[in-house]
PDB file of C-alpha atoms in Angstrom:
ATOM      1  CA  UNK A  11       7.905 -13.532 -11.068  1.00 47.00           C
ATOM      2  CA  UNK A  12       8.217 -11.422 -14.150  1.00 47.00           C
ATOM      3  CA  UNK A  13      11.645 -10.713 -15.969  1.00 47.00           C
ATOM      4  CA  UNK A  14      11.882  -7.838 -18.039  1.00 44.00           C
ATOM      5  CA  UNK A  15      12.968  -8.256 -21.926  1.00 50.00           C
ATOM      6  CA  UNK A  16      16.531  -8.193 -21.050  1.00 53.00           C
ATOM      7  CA  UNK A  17      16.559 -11.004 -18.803  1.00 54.00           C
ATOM      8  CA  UNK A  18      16.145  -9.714 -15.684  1.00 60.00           C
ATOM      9  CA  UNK A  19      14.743  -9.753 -12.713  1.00 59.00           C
ATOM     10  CA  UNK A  20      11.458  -6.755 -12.421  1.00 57.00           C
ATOM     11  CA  UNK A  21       9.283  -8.305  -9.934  1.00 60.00           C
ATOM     12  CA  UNK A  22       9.318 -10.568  -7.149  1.00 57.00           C
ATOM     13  CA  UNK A  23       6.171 -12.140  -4.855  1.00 61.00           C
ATOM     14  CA  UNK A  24       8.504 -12.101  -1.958  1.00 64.00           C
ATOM     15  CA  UNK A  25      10.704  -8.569  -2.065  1.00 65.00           C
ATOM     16  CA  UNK A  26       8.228  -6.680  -4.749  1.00 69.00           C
ATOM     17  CA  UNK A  27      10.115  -4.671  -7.462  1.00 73.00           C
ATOM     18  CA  UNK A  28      13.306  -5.423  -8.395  1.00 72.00           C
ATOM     19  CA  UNK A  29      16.088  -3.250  -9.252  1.00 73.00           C
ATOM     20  CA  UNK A  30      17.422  -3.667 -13.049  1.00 69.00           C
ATOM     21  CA  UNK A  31      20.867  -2.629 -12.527  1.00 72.00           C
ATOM     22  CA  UNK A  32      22.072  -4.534  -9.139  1.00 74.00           C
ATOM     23  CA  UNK A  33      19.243  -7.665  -8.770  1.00 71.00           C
ATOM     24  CA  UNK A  34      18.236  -6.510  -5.379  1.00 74.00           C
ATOM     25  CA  UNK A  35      15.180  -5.449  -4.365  1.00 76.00           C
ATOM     26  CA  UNK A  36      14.137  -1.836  -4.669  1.00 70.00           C
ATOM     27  CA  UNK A  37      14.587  -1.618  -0.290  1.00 70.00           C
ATOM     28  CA  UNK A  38      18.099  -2.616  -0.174  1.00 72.00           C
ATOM     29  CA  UNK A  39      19.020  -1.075  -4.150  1.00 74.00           C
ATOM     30  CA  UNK A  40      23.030  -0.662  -4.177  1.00 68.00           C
ATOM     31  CA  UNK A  41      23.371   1.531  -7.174  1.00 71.00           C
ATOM     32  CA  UNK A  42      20.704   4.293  -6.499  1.00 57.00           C
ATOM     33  CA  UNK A  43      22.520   5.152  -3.117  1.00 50.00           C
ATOM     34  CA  UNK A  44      25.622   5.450  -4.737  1.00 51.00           C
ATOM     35  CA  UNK A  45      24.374   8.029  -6.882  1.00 51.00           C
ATOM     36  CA  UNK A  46      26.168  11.954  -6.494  1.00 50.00           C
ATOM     37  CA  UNK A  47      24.463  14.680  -4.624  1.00 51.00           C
ATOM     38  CA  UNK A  48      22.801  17.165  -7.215  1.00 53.00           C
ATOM     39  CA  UNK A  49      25.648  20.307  -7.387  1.00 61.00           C
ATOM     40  CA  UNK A  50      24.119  23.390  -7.024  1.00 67.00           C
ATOM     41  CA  UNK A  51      24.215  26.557  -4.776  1.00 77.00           C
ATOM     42  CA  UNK A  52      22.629  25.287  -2.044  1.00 81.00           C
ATOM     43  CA  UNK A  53      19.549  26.629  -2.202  1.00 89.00           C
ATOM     44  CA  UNK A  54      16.030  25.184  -2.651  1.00 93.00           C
ATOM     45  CA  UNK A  55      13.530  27.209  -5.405  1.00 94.00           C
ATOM     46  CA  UNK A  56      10.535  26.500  -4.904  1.00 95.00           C
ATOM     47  CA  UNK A  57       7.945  27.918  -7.966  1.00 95.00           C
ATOM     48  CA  UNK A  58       4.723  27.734  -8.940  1.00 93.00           C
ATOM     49  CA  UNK A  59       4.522  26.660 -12.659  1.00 91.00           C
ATOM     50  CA  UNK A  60       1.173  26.500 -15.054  1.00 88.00           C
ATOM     51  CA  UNK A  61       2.727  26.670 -18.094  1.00 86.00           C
ATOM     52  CA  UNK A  62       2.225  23.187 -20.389  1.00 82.00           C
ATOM     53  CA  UNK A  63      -0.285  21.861 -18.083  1.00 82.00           C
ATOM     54  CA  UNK A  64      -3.476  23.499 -19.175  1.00 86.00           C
ATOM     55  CA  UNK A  65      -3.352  26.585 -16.631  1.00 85.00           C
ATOM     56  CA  UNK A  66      -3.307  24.312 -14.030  1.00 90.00           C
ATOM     57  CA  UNK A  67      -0.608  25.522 -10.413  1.00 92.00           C
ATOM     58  CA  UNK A  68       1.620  22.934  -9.673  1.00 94.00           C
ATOM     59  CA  UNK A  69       4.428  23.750  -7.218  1.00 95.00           C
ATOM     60  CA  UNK A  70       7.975  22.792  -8.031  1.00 95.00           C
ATOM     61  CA  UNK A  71      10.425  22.254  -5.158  1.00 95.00           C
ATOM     62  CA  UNK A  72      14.342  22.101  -7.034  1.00 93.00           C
ATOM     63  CA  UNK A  73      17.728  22.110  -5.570  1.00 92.00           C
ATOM     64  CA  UNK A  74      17.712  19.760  -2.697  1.00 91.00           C
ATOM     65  CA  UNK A  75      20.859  18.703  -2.237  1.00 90.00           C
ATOM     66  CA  UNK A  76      20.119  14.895  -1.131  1.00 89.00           C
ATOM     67  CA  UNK A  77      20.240  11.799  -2.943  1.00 87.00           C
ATOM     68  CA  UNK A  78      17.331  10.329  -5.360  1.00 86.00           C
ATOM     69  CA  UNK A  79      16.044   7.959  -2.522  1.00 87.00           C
ATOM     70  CA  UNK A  80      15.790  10.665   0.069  1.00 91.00           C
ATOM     71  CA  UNK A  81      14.182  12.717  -2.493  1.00 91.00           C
ATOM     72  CA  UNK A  82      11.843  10.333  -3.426  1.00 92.00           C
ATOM     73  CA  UNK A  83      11.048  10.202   0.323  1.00 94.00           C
ATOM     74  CA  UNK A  84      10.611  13.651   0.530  1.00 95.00           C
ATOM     75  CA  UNK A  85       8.530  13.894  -1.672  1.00 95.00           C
ATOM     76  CA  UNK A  86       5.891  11.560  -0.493  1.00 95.00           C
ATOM     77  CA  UNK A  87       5.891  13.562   2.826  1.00 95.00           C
ATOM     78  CA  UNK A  88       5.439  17.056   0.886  1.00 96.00           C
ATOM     79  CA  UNK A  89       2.410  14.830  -0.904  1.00 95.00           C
ATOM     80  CA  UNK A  90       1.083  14.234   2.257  1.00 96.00           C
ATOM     81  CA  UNK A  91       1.688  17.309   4.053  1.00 95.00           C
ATOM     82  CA  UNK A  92      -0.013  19.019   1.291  1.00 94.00           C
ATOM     83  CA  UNK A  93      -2.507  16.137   0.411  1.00 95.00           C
ATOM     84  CA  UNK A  94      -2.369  16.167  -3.172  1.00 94.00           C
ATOM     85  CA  UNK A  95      -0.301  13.815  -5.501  1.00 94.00           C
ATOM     86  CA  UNK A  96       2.972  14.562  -6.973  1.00 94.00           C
ATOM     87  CA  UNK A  97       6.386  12.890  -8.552  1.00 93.00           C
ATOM     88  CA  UNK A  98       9.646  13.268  -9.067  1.00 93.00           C
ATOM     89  CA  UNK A  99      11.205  14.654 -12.325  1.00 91.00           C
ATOM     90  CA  UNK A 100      14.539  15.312 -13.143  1.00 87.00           C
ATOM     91  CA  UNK A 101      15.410  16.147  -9.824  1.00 88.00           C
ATOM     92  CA  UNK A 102      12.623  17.806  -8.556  1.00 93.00           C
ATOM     93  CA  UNK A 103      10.075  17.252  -7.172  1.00 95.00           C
ATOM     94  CA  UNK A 104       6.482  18.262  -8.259  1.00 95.00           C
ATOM     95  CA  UNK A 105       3.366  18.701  -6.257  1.00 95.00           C
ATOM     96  CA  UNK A 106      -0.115  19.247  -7.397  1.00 94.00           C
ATOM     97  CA  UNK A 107      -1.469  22.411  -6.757  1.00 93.00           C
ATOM     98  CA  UNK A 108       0.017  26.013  -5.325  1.00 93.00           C
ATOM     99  CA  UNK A 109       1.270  25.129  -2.042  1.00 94.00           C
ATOM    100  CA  UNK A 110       4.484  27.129  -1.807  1.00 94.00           C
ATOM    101  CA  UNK A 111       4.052  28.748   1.686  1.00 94.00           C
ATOM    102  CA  UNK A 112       2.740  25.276   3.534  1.00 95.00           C
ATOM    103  CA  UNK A 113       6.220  23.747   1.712  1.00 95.00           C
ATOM    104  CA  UNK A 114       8.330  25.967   2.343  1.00 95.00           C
ATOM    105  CA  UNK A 115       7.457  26.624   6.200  1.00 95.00           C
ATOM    106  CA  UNK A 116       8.491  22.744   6.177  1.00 94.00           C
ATOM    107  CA  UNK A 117      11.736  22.877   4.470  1.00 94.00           C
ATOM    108  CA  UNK A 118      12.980  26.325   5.806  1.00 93.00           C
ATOM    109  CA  UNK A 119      14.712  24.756   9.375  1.00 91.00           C
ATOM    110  CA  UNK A 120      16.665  22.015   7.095  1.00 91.00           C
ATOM    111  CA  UNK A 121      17.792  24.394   4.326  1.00 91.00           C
ATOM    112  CA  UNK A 122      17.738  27.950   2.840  1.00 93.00           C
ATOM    113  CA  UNK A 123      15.003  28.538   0.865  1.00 94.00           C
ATOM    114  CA  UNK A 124      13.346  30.791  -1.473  1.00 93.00           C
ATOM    115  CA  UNK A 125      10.114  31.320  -3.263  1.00 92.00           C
ATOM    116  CA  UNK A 126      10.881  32.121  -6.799  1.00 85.00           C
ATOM    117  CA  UNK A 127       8.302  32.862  -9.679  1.00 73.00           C
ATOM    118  CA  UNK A 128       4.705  33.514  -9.598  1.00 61.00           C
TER     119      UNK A 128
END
């Protein structure tokens, strides 16, 4: 077990990592669910960005109006749908690479989407 510097909880051998906030285990985390959907006009941008990141593409996916943990989820299917790597920043989710027509032909039938930039 390792507790962070505050006195909590971080890790566990038997549930794995451990929410800061509520004590439970990242599976069964309280607080993140309760989190507000993102407001916004209920569409989903999705660009392709190079700019900061050594002229490398990386394709942005931002406005989807679901919580962090289904986002988070999302994005590891986008990751693997696209087989590259990715995150989640601020709300959006980033995937390696310019795969804007494979992700949006995925997200199109759940929401409104456009392909914005270049």
């Amino acid at each position: 077990m390792k507790k962070s510097n505050q006195g909590g909880l971080v890790y566990s051998t038997e549930h794995g990592r451990m929410c800061p906030t509520c004590q439970q285990a990242m599976s069964q985390c309280q607080c993140k669910m309760a989190t507000a959907l993102p407001r916004g006009d209920g569409i989903v941008r999705i660009t392709r960005e190079t700019k900061g990141r050594n002229g490398k593409a990386v394709t942005v996916v931002a406005g989807v109006p679901i919580e962090a943990m289904e986002l988070a989820q999302l994005a590891k299917e986008l990751k693997a749908l696209c087989g590259t790597g990715g995150t989640v920043k601020d709300g959006a989710i980033e995937i390696q690479g310019d795969h804007r027509e494979l992700i949006a032909k995925k997200l199109q039938d759940r929401w409104k989407v456009k392909l914005a930039g270049g």
